[in-house]
Amino acid sequence: MQPEDKIIGECTYHLRKANFIEAKAEAFKLTTLLKGCFTNDGKAGFDIGQFLANLNSQEMEGVERFICKYATVTNEDGTKVLLQNPKEANDFFNEHREQYFEFIFEGVKFHFLGFLPNGIASKVNTLGLETLSDLVT
């Protein structure tokens, strides 16, 4: 279970893998984000509004806590922040709000792509948050 570093802005996020059972339980929570998102009004579609509404769910809060539990970040002055500590995470993201969603997106890919078939996982692994946003708009 190799750790991985992701650079966002001038900060380096250090992601560590969780054990399989814990990661699998959190992966299933992610499926609730898709509830009501697929439409079929003569052609298949994806309701981005419903997806965004689903982001404000208890399941997503659990996934966010899980990602933070296995992450630290070193900010631009070299200070290491333990993201599972709510006060440290809050203080850090008060100064780096623009990095939060990219961090969560990278955390989702890091922890859960291994559950997808290799062909799909390799395509999604190269997908960035900006590219995803272009695809759904």
Short mmCIF file of N, CA, C and O in Angstrom, two decimals:
data_model
loop_
_atom_site.label_atom_id
_atom_site.label_comp_id
_atom_site.label_asym_id
_atom_site.label_seq_id
_atom_site.Cartn_x
_atom_site.Cartn_y
_atom_site.Cartn_z
N MET A 1 0.83 -1.17 0.00
CA MET A 1 0.00 0.00 0.00
C MET A 1 0.89 1.24 0.00
O MET A 1 1.26 1.75 1.04
N GLN A 2 1.22 1.69 -1.19
CA GLN A 2 2.13 2.81 -1.35
C GLN A 2 1.43 4.14 -1.11
O GLN A 2 0.35 4.38 -1.63
N PRO A 3 2.03 5.02 -0.33
CA PRO A 3 1.49 6.38 -0.19
C PRO A 3 1.72 7.15 -1.49
O PRO A 3 2.50 6.73 -2.35
N GLU A 4 1.04 8.26 -1.62
CA GLU A 4 1.18 9.07 -2.82
C GLU A 4 1.11 10.54 -2.43
O GLU A 4 0.35 10.91 -1.54
N ASP A 5 1.91 11.36 -3.08
CA ASP A 5 1.88 12.80 -2.86
C ASP A 5 1.19 13.46 -4.04
O ASP A 5 1.43 13.11 -5.20
N LYS A 6 0.34 14.42 -3.74
CA LYS A 6 -0.34 15.23 -4.76
C LYS A 6 -0.05 16.69 -4.46
O LYS A 6 -0.24 17.14 -3.33
N ILE A 7 0.42 17.40 -5.45
CA ILE A 7 0.70 18.82 -5.27
C ILE A 7 -0.50 19.61 -5.80
O ILE A 7 -0.91 19.44 -6.94
N ILE A 8 -1.05 20.42 -4.92
CA ILE A 8 -2.15 21.31 -5.28
C ILE A 8 -1.74 22.70 -4.84
O ILE A 8 -1.46 22.93 -3.66
N GLY A 9 -1.68 23.60 -5.79
CA GLY A 9 -1.16 24.93 -5.49
C GLY A 9 0.29 24.77 -5.06
O GLY A 9 1.07 24.10 -5.72
N GLU A 10 0.64 25.36 -3.93
CA GLU A 10 2.00 25.23 -3.40
C GLU A 10 2.05 24.29 -2.21
O GLU A 10 3.03 24.29 -1.46
N CYS A 11 1.00 23.46 -2.05
CA CYS A 11 0.92 22.53 -0.93
C CYS A 11 1.06 21.10 -1.43
O CYS A 11 0.64 20.78 -2.53
N THR A 12 1.65 20.25 -0.59
CA THR A 12 1.81 18.84 -0.94
C THR A 12 0.95 18.00 -0.01
O THR A 12 1.15 18.00 1.21
N TYR A 13 0.00 17.31 -0.60
CA TYR A 13 -0.90 16.43 0.14
C TYR A 13 -0.32 15.02 0.13
O TYR A 13 0.03 14.50 -0.93
N HIS A 14 -0.21 14.43 1.30
CA HIS A 14 0.35 13.09 1.46
C HIS A 14 -0.83 12.15 1.75
O HIS A 14 -1.47 12.25 2.80
N LEU A 15 -1.09 11.24 0.81
CA LEU A 15 -2.22 10.31 0.94
C LEU A 15 -1.69 8.92 1.26
O LEU A 15 -0.76 8.43 0.62
N ARG A 16 -2.29 8.29 2.28
CA ARG A 16 -1.93 6.92 2.68
C ARG A 16 -3.13 6.02 2.45
O ARG A 16 -4.27 6.41 2.71
N LYS A 17 -2.89 4.81 2.00
CA LYS A 17 -3.97 3.85 1.75
C LYS A 17 -4.55 3.34 3.06
O LYS A 17 -3.84 3.14 4.03
N ALA A 18 -5.85 3.12 3.02
CA ALA A 18 -6.56 2.50 4.15
C ALA A 18 -6.63 1.00 3.91
O ALA A 18 -6.38 0.53 2.79
N ASN A 19 -6.99 0.25 4.93
CA ASN A 19 -7.19 -1.18 4.77
C ASN A 19 -8.39 -1.43 3.88
O ASN A 19 -9.32 -0.63 3.80
N PHE A 20 -8.39 -2.59 3.22
CA PHE A 20 -9.40 -2.93 2.22
C PHE A 20 -10.83 -2.83 2.76
O PHE A 20 -11.69 -2.22 2.14
N ILE A 21 -11.11 -3.44 3.91
CA ILE A 21 -12.48 -3.49 4.43
C ILE A 21 -13.02 -2.09 4.68
O ILE A 21 -14.15 -1.77 4.31
N GLU A 22 -12.21 -1.24 5.29
CA GLU A 22 -12.65 0.13 5.55
C GLU A 22 -12.86 0.89 4.24
O GLU A 22 -13.87 1.60 4.08
N ALA A 23 -11.94 0.74 3.29
CA ALA A 23 -12.07 1.44 2.01
C ALA A 23 -13.29 0.93 1.24
O ALA A 23 -13.99 1.73 0.61
N LYS A 24 -13.56 -0.35 1.28
CA LYS A 24 -14.72 -0.91 0.57
C LYS A 24 -16.01 -0.34 1.13
O LYS A 24 -16.91 0.04 0.37
N ALA A 25 -16.12 -0.24 2.43
CA ALA A 25 -17.32 0.32 3.05
C ALA A 25 -17.54 1.76 2.60
O ALA A 25 -18.66 2.17 2.30
N GLU A 26 -16.47 2.53 2.53
CA GLU A 26 -16.59 3.92 2.09
C GLU A 26 -16.89 4.00 0.59
O GLU A 26 -17.62 4.89 0.16
N ALA A 27 -16.35 3.07 -0.18
CA ALA A 27 -16.63 3.06 -1.63
C ALA A 27 -18.12 2.87 -1.89
O ALA A 27 -18.69 3.51 -2.78
N PHE A 28 -18.76 2.01 -1.12
CA PHE A 28 -20.20 1.81 -1.29
C PHE A 28 -20.99 3.06 -0.94
O PHE A 28 -22.03 3.33 -1.53
N LYS A 29 -20.49 3.85 -0.01
CA LYS A 29 -21.16 5.12 0.31
C LYS A 29 -21.16 6.06 -0.89
O LYS A 29 -22.09 6.84 -1.08
N LEU A 30 -20.10 5.98 -1.69
CA LEU A 30 -20.02 6.87 -2.85
C LEU A 30 -21.14 6.60 -3.86
O LEU A 30 -21.55 7.51 -4.58
N THR A 31 -21.63 5.38 -3.91
CA THR A 31 -22.68 5.07 -4.89
C THR A 31 -23.95 5.87 -4.61
O THR A 31 -24.72 6.13 -5.53
N THR A 32 -24.17 6.29 -3.36
CA THR A 32 -25.36 7.08 -3.06
C THR A 32 -25.31 8.46 -3.72
O THR A 32 -26.35 9.09 -3.89
N LEU A 33 -24.13 8.90 -4.10
CA LEU A 33 -24.01 10.19 -4.78
C LEU A 33 -24.67 10.16 -6.16
O LEU A 33 -25.00 11.20 -6.72
N LEU A 34 -24.85 8.96 -6.69
CA LEU A 34 -25.44 8.84 -8.03
C LEU A 34 -26.95 8.64 -8.00
O LEU A 34 -27.59 8.60 -9.04
N LYS A 35 -27.53 8.56 -6.79
CA LYS A 35 -28.97 8.34 -6.66
C LYS A 35 -29.75 9.46 -7.34
O LYS A 35 -29.56 10.63 -7.04
N GLY A 36 -30.58 9.07 -8.31
CA GLY A 36 -31.42 10.03 -9.03
C GLY A 36 -30.71 10.84 -10.08
O GLY A 36 -31.29 11.78 -10.65
N CYS A 37 -29.46 10.52 -10.39
CA CYS A 37 -28.68 11.33 -11.33
C CYS A 37 -28.87 10.94 -12.79
O CYS A 37 -28.63 11.75 -13.68
N PHE A 38 -29.27 9.71 -13.04
CA PHE A 38 -29.38 9.26 -14.42
C PHE A 38 -30.80 9.46 -14.90
O PHE A 38 -31.76 9.05 -14.27
N THR A 39 -30.93 10.12 -16.03
CA THR A 39 -32.24 10.41 -16.60
C THR A 39 -32.40 9.64 -17.90
O THR A 39 -31.42 9.26 -18.54
N ASN A 40 -33.65 9.41 -18.27
CA ASN A 40 -33.92 8.71 -19.51
C ASN A 40 -35.20 9.30 -20.11
O ASN A 40 -36.27 8.76 -19.97
N ASP A 41 -35.05 10.43 -20.73
CA ASP A 41 -36.18 11.09 -21.39
C ASP A 41 -36.05 10.91 -22.91
O ASP A 41 -36.01 11.86 -23.67
N GLY A 42 -35.95 9.67 -23.32
CA GLY A 42 -35.74 9.35 -24.73
C GLY A 42 -34.27 9.13 -25.06
O GLY A 42 -33.94 8.49 -26.03
N LYS A 43 -33.40 9.68 -24.23
CA LYS A 43 -31.96 9.45 -24.38
C LYS A 43 -31.34 9.48 -22.99
O LYS A 43 -31.83 10.15 -22.08
N ALA A 44 -30.26 8.75 -22.83
CA ALA A 44 -29.61 8.68 -21.51
C ALA A 44 -28.98 10.03 -21.19
O ALA A 44 -28.40 10.69 -22.05
N GLY A 45 -29.12 10.44 -19.94
CA GLY A 45 -28.53 11.71 -19.53
C GLY A 45 -28.09 11.65 -18.08
O GLY A 45 -28.37 10.69 -17.36
N PHE A 46 -27.41 12.68 -17.66
CA PHE A 46 -26.91 12.76 -16.29
C PHE A 46 -27.33 14.11 -15.73
O PHE A 46 -27.05 15.16 -16.30
N ASP A 47 -28.02 14.08 -14.59
CA ASP A 47 -28.52 15.29 -13.94
C ASP A 47 -27.46 15.81 -12.97
O ASP A 47 -27.35 15.35 -11.84
N ILE A 48 -26.69 16.79 -13.42
CA ILE A 48 -25.61 17.32 -12.61
C ILE A 48 -26.15 18.04 -11.38
O ILE A 48 -25.54 18.01 -10.31
N GLY A 49 -27.33 18.64 -11.49
CA GLY A 49 -27.94 19.31 -10.35
C GLY A 49 -28.24 18.33 -9.22
O GLY A 49 -27.99 18.63 -8.05
N GLN A 50 -28.76 17.15 -9.57
CA GLN A 50 -29.03 16.13 -8.56
C GLN A 50 -27.73 15.63 -7.94
O GLN A 50 -27.64 15.42 -6.74
N PHE A 51 -26.70 15.47 -8.78
CA PHE A 51 -25.40 15.04 -8.26
C PHE A 51 -24.86 16.05 -7.24
O PHE A 51 -24.42 15.68 -6.16
N LEU A 52 -24.94 17.32 -7.58
CA LEU A 52 -24.46 18.36 -6.66
C LEU A 52 -25.27 18.37 -5.38
O LEU A 52 -24.72 18.56 -4.29
N ALA A 53 -26.58 18.14 -5.49
CA ALA A 53 -27.43 18.06 -4.29
C ALA A 53 -27.00 16.88 -3.42
O ALA A 53 -27.00 16.96 -2.19
N ASN A 54 -26.64 15.77 -4.06
CA ASN A 54 -26.23 14.58 -3.32
C ASN A 54 -24.90 14.77 -2.59
O ASN A 54 -24.59 14.03 -1.65
N LEU A 55 -24.09 15.73 -3.02
CA LEU A 55 -22.82 15.99 -2.34
C LEU A 55 -23.02 16.43 -0.90
O LEU A 55 -22.14 16.30 -0.07
N ASN A 56 -24.21 16.94 -0.61
CA ASN A 56 -24.52 17.42 0.74
C ASN A 56 -25.22 16.33 1.54
O ASN A 56 -26.21 16.58 2.21
N SER A 57 -24.69 15.12 1.50
CA SER A 57 -25.30 13.99 2.19
C SER A 57 -24.42 13.51 3.34
O SER A 57 -23.22 13.80 3.38
N GLN A 58 -25.02 12.74 4.25
CA GLN A 58 -24.25 12.15 5.34
C GLN A 58 -23.20 11.19 4.81
O GLN A 58 -22.09 11.10 5.35
N GLU A 59 -23.54 10.48 3.73
CA GLU A 59 -22.58 9.53 3.15
C GLU A 59 -21.34 10.26 2.66
O GLU A 59 -20.21 9.81 2.88
N MET A 60 -21.54 11.39 2.00
CA MET A 60 -20.40 12.15 1.50
C MET A 60 -19.58 12.72 2.65
O MET A 60 -18.35 12.75 2.59
N GLU A 61 -20.23 13.13 3.73
CA GLU A 61 -19.49 13.60 4.90
C GLU A 61 -18.59 12.49 5.44
O GLU A 61 -17.45 12.75 5.83
N GLY A 62 -19.11 11.26 5.45
CA GLY A 62 -18.31 10.13 5.90
C GLY A 62 -17.12 9.88 4.99
O GLY A 62 -16.02 9.59 5.45
N VAL A 63 -17.33 9.99 3.68
CA VAL A 63 -16.24 9.81 2.71
C VAL A 63 -15.19 10.90 2.91
O VAL A 63 -13.99 10.62 2.91
N GLU A 64 -15.63 12.13 3.13
CA GLU A 64 -14.68 13.23 3.37
C GLU A 64 -13.84 12.97 4.63
O GLU A 64 -12.62 13.15 4.61
N ARG A 65 -14.49 12.53 5.71
CA ARG A 65 -13.75 12.22 6.94
C ARG A 65 -12.74 11.10 6.70
O ARG A 65 -11.62 11.14 7.19
N PHE A 66 -13.16 10.09 5.94
CA PHE A 66 -12.29 8.97 5.62
C PHE A 66 -11.05 9.45 4.86
O PHE A 66 -9.92 9.07 5.18
N ILE A 67 -11.24 10.28 3.84
CA ILE A 67 -10.12 10.79 3.06
C ILE A 67 -9.17 11.60 3.94
O ILE A 67 -7.96 11.45 3.88
N CYS A 68 -9.75 12.45 4.79
CA CYS A 68 -8.93 13.27 5.69
C CYS A 68 -8.18 12.43 6.72
O CYS A 68 -7.06 12.76 7.11
N LYS A 69 -8.79 11.32 7.15
CA LYS A 69 -8.17 10.44 8.14
C LYS A 69 -6.83 9.91 7.64
O LYS A 69 -5.91 9.70 8.43
N TYR A 70 -6.72 9.70 6.35
CA TYR A 70 -5.51 9.12 5.77
C TYR A 70 -4.70 10.14 4.98
O TYR A 70 -4.03 9.80 4.01
N ALA A 71 -4.76 11.42 5.40
CA ALA A 71 -4.04 12.46 4.67
C ALA A 71 -3.42 13.47 5.62
O ALA A 71 -3.97 13.77 6.68
N THR A 72 -2.28 13.96 5.22
CA THR A 72 -1.67 15.13 5.83
C THR A 72 -1.32 16.07 4.68
O THR A 72 -1.31 15.66 3.52
N VAL A 73 -1.02 17.31 5.02
CA VAL A 73 -0.60 18.26 3.99
C VAL A 73 0.54 19.08 4.55
O VAL A 73 0.56 19.42 5.73
N THR A 74 1.50 19.34 3.69
CA THR A 74 2.59 20.24 4.03
C THR A 74 2.33 21.53 3.27
O THR A 74 2.27 21.52 2.03
N ASN A 75 2.14 22.62 4.01
CA ASN A 75 1.83 23.88 3.33
C ASN A 75 3.10 24.57 2.84
O ASN A 75 4.21 24.05 3.02
N GLU A 76 2.92 25.73 2.24
CA GLU A 76 4.03 26.41 1.58
C GLU A 76 5.17 26.81 2.51
O GLU A 76 6.30 26.95 2.08
N ASP A 77 4.91 26.93 3.82
CA ASP A 77 6.00 27.27 4.74
C ASP A 77 6.61 26.03 5.41
O ASP A 77 7.43 26.15 6.30
N GLY A 78 6.21 24.83 4.95
CA GLY A 78 6.79 23.59 5.46
C GLY A 78 6.08 23.01 6.67
O GLY A 78 6.47 21.97 7.18
N THR A 79 5.01 23.65 7.14
CA THR A 79 4.25 23.15 8.28
C THR A 79 3.40 21.97 7.85
O THR A 79 2.69 22.04 6.84
N LYS A 80 3.46 20.89 8.62
CA LYS A 80 2.65 19.70 8.33
C LYS A 80 1.34 19.80 9.09
O LYS A 80 1.32 20.09 10.29
N VAL A 81 0.23 19.54 8.39
CA VAL A 81 -1.11 19.64 8.96
C VAL A 81 -1.75 18.25 8.93
O VAL A 81 -1.77 17.60 7.89
N LEU A 82 -2.26 17.83 10.07
CA LEU A 82 -2.96 16.55 10.19
C LEU A 82 -4.43 16.80 9.87
O LEU A 82 -5.16 17.39 10.66
N LEU A 83 -4.89 16.37 8.70
CA LEU A 83 -6.23 16.71 8.25
C LEU A 83 -7.34 15.96 8.98
O LEU A 83 -8.49 16.36 8.91
N GLN A 84 -7.01 14.90 9.70
CA GLN A 84 -8.05 14.23 10.48
C GLN A 84 -8.39 15.00 11.75
O GLN A 84 -9.40 14.75 12.38
N ASN A 85 -7.56 15.98 12.10
CA ASN A 85 -7.83 16.84 13.24
C ASN A 85 -8.70 17.99 12.75
O ASN A 85 -8.24 18.84 11.97
N PRO A 86 -9.97 18.07 13.18
CA PRO A 86 -10.88 19.09 12.65
C PRO A 86 -10.37 20.53 12.80
O PRO A 86 -10.54 21.33 11.89
N LYS A 87 -9.73 20.84 13.91
CA LYS A 87 -9.24 22.21 14.08
C LYS A 87 -8.12 22.52 13.10
O LYS A 87 -8.12 23.57 12.46
N GLU A 88 -7.17 21.59 12.97
CA GLU A 88 -6.07 21.81 12.02
C GLU A 88 -6.59 21.90 10.59
O GLU A 88 -6.15 22.76 9.82
N ALA A 89 -7.52 21.00 10.23
CA ALA A 89 -8.08 21.02 8.87
C ALA A 89 -8.83 22.32 8.63
O ALA A 89 -8.68 22.94 7.56
N ASN A 90 -9.62 22.75 9.60
CA ASN A 90 -10.38 23.99 9.46
C ASN A 90 -9.45 25.19 9.29
O ASN A 90 -9.64 26.02 8.39
N ASP A 91 -8.43 25.27 10.13
CA ASP A 91 -7.47 26.38 10.02
C ASP A 91 -6.77 26.37 8.66
O ASP A 91 -6.61 27.41 8.02
N PHE A 92 -6.36 25.17 8.21
CA PHE A 92 -5.67 25.07 6.93
C PHE A 92 -6.58 25.48 5.77
O PHE A 92 -6.21 26.30 4.93
N PHE A 93 -7.80 24.91 5.73
CA PHE A 93 -8.68 25.19 4.60
C PHE A 93 -9.30 26.59 4.67
O PHE A 93 -9.77 27.10 3.65
N ASN A 94 -9.26 27.24 5.83
CA ASN A 94 -9.64 28.65 5.87
C ASN A 94 -8.70 29.47 4.98
O ASN A 94 -9.12 30.45 4.37
N GLU A 95 -7.44 29.06 4.91
CA GLU A 95 -6.44 29.76 4.10
C GLU A 95 -6.31 29.19 2.69
O GLU A 95 -5.72 29.83 1.82
N HIS A 96 -6.82 27.97 2.46
CA HIS A 96 -6.63 27.28 1.17
C HIS A 96 -7.95 26.71 0.65
O HIS A 96 -8.01 25.58 0.17
N ARG A 97 -9.01 27.48 0.74
CA ARG A 97 -10.34 27.00 0.33
C ARG A 97 -10.35 26.48 -1.10
O ARG A 97 -11.04 25.50 -1.40
N GLU A 98 -9.63 27.13 -1.98
CA GLU A 98 -9.65 26.77 -3.39
C GLU A 98 -9.07 25.38 -3.63
O GLU A 98 -9.26 24.81 -4.71
N GLN A 99 -8.39 24.81 -2.65
CA GLN A 99 -7.78 23.48 -2.82
C GLN A 99 -8.67 22.35 -2.32
O GLN A 99 -8.41 21.19 -2.63
N TYR A 100 -9.71 22.67 -1.57
CA TYR A 100 -10.49 21.63 -0.90
C TYR A 100 -11.11 20.61 -1.86
O TYR A 100 -10.91 19.41 -1.70
N PHE A 101 -11.86 21.07 -2.86
CA PHE A 101 -12.54 20.12 -3.73
C PHE A 101 -11.55 19.31 -4.58
O PHE A 101 -11.77 18.13 -4.83
N GLU A 102 -10.47 19.93 -4.99
CA GLU A 102 -9.45 19.18 -5.73
C GLU A 102 -8.83 18.11 -4.84
O GLU A 102 -8.59 16.99 -5.27
N PHE A 103 -8.57 18.45 -3.58
CA PHE A 103 -8.04 17.47 -2.63
C PHE A 103 -9.00 16.29 -2.45
O PHE A 103 -8.60 15.13 -2.51
N ILE A 104 -10.29 16.57 -2.26
CA ILE A 104 -11.27 15.51 -2.09
C ILE A 104 -11.35 14.66 -3.36
O ILE A 104 -11.39 13.42 -3.29
N PHE A 105 -11.36 15.29 -4.52
CA PHE A 105 -11.41 14.57 -5.79
C PHE A 105 -10.20 13.65 -5.93
O PHE A 105 -10.34 12.47 -6.29
N GLU A 106 -9.02 14.16 -5.63
CA GLU A 106 -7.81 13.33 -5.72
C GLU A 106 -7.86 12.21 -4.68
O GLU A 106 -7.41 11.09 -4.95
N GLY A 107 -8.40 12.49 -3.51
CA GLY A 107 -8.55 11.46 -2.48
C GLY A 107 -9.49 10.35 -2.90
O GLY A 107 -9.24 9.16 -2.66
N VAL A 108 -10.60 10.72 -3.55
CA VAL A 108 -11.54 9.72 -4.07
C VAL A 108 -10.84 8.82 -5.07
O VAL A 108 -10.94 7.59 -5.02
N LYS A 109 -10.11 9.43 -6.01
CA LYS A 109 -9.39 8.63 -7.01
C LYS A 109 -8.37 7.71 -6.33
O LYS A 109 -8.28 6.52 -6.65
N PHE A 110 -7.61 8.26 -5.41
CA PHE A 110 -6.55 7.50 -4.74
C PHE A 110 -7.10 6.28 -4.00
O PHE A 110 -6.56 5.18 -4.11
N HIS A 111 -8.17 6.46 -3.26
CA HIS A 111 -8.68 5.38 -2.42
C HIS A 111 -9.60 4.39 -3.15
O HIS A 111 -9.65 3.23 -2.78
N PHE A 112 -10.32 4.86 -4.19
CA PHE A 112 -11.40 4.03 -4.71
C PHE A 112 -11.23 3.54 -6.14
O PHE A 112 -11.97 2.66 -6.57
N LEU A 113 -10.27 4.06 -6.90
CA LEU A 113 -10.10 3.59 -8.27
C LEU A 113 -9.73 2.12 -8.34
O LEU A 113 -10.07 1.44 -9.30
N GLY A 114 -9.08 1.62 -7.32
CA GLY A 114 -8.68 0.22 -7.30
C GLY A 114 -9.86 -0.74 -7.30
O GLY A 114 -9.70 -1.92 -7.61
N PHE A 115 -11.05 -0.26 -7.00
CA PHE A 115 -12.24 -1.11 -7.01
C PHE A 115 -12.86 -1.22 -8.40
O PHE A 115 -13.72 -2.06 -8.63
N LEU A 116 -12.43 -0.37 -9.34
CA LEU A 116 -12.98 -0.38 -10.69
C LEU A 116 -12.15 -1.31 -11.59
O LEU A 116 -10.96 -1.49 -11.36
N PRO A 117 -12.78 -1.84 -12.65
CA PRO A 117 -12.00 -2.62 -13.62
C PRO A 117 -10.87 -1.76 -14.19
O PRO A 117 -11.03 -0.54 -14.34
N ASN A 118 -9.76 -2.39 -14.52
CA ASN A 118 -8.55 -1.67 -14.91
C ASN A 118 -8.77 -0.70 -16.06
O ASN A 118 -8.25 0.40 -16.04
N GLY A 119 -9.52 -1.06 -17.08
CA GLY A 119 -9.74 -0.17 -18.22
C GLY A 119 -10.40 1.12 -17.82
O GLY A 119 -10.03 2.20 -18.27
N ILE A 120 -11.38 1.03 -16.95
CA ILE A 120 -12.08 2.23 -16.48
C ILE A 120 -11.18 3.01 -15.53
O ILE A 120 -11.07 4.23 -15.62
N ALA A 121 -10.54 2.30 -14.61
CA ALA A 121 -9.69 2.96 -13.61
C ALA A 121 -8.58 3.76 -14.26
O ALA A 121 -8.30 4.89 -13.85
N SER A 122 -7.95 3.22 -15.30
CA SER A 122 -6.85 3.94 -15.93
C SER A 122 -7.33 5.20 -16.62
O SER A 122 -6.64 6.21 -16.65
N LYS A 123 -8.55 5.20 -17.17
CA LYS A 123 -9.11 6.40 -17.80
C LYS A 123 -9.46 7.45 -16.76
O LYS A 123 -9.20 8.63 -16.94
N VAL A 124 -10.07 7.03 -15.67
CA VAL A 124 -10.49 7.97 -14.64
C VAL A 124 -9.28 8.53 -13.90
O VAL A 124 -9.29 9.69 -13.48
N ASN A 125 -8.23 7.74 -13.75
CA ASN A 125 -7.04 8.18 -13.01
C ASN A 125 -6.42 9.43 -13.63
O ASN A 125 -5.87 10.26 -12.92
N THR A 126 -6.52 9.58 -14.94
CA THR A 126 -5.94 10.74 -15.60
C THR A 126 -6.90 11.92 -15.66
O THR A 126 -6.54 12.99 -16.11
N LEU A 127 -8.12 11.71 -15.18
CA LEU A 127 -9.15 12.74 -15.19
C LEU A 127 -8.90 13.73 -14.05
O LEU A 127 -8.73 13.33 -12.91
N GLY A 128 -8.87 15.00 -14.38
CA GLY A 128 -8.72 16.04 -13.36
C GLY A 128 -10.07 16.69 -13.09
O GLY A 128 -11.03 16.54 -13.84
N LEU A 129 -10.16 17.43 -12.01
CA LEU A 129 -11.40 18.08 -11.62
C LEU A 129 -11.85 19.07 -12.69
O LEU A 129 -13.04 19.16 -13.00
N GLU A 130 -10.92 19.79 -13.30
CA GLU A 130 -11.28 20.76 -14.33
C GLU A 130 -11.85 20.04 -15.56
O GLU A 130 -12.85 20.47 -16.13
N THR A 131 -11.24 18.93 -15.97
CA THR A 131 -11.74 18.16 -17.10
C THR A 131 -13.11 17.59 -16.80
O THR A 131 -14.01 17.61 -17.65
N LEU A 132 -13.31 17.08 -15.60
CA LEU A 132 -14.62 16.56 -15.21
C LEU A 132 -15.67 17.64 -15.29
O LEU A 132 -16.77 17.42 -15.79
N SER A 133 -15.34 18.81 -14.84
CA SER A 133 -16.30 19.92 -14.87
C SER A 133 -16.65 20.27 -16.32
O SER A 133 -17.80 20.56 -16.63
N ASP A 134 -15.70 20.19 -17.23
CA ASP A 134 -15.98 20.45 -18.65
C ASP A 134 -16.89 19.38 -19.25
O ASP A 134 -17.73 19.67 -20.10
N LEU A 135 -16.76 18.14 -18.78
CA LEU A 135 -17.55 17.04 -19.31
C LEU A 135 -19.03 17.15 -18.93
O LEU A 135 -19.90 16.74 -19.68
N VAL A 136 -19.31 17.68 -17.74
CA VAL A 136 -20.68 17.70 -17.27
C VAL A 136 -21.39 19.02 -17.54
O VAL A 136 -22.56 19.15 -17.23
N THR A 137 -20.70 19.98 -18.13
CA THR A 137 -21.39 21.24 -18.42
C THR A 137 -21.68 21.34 -19.89
O THR A 137 -21.25 20.64 -20.71
#
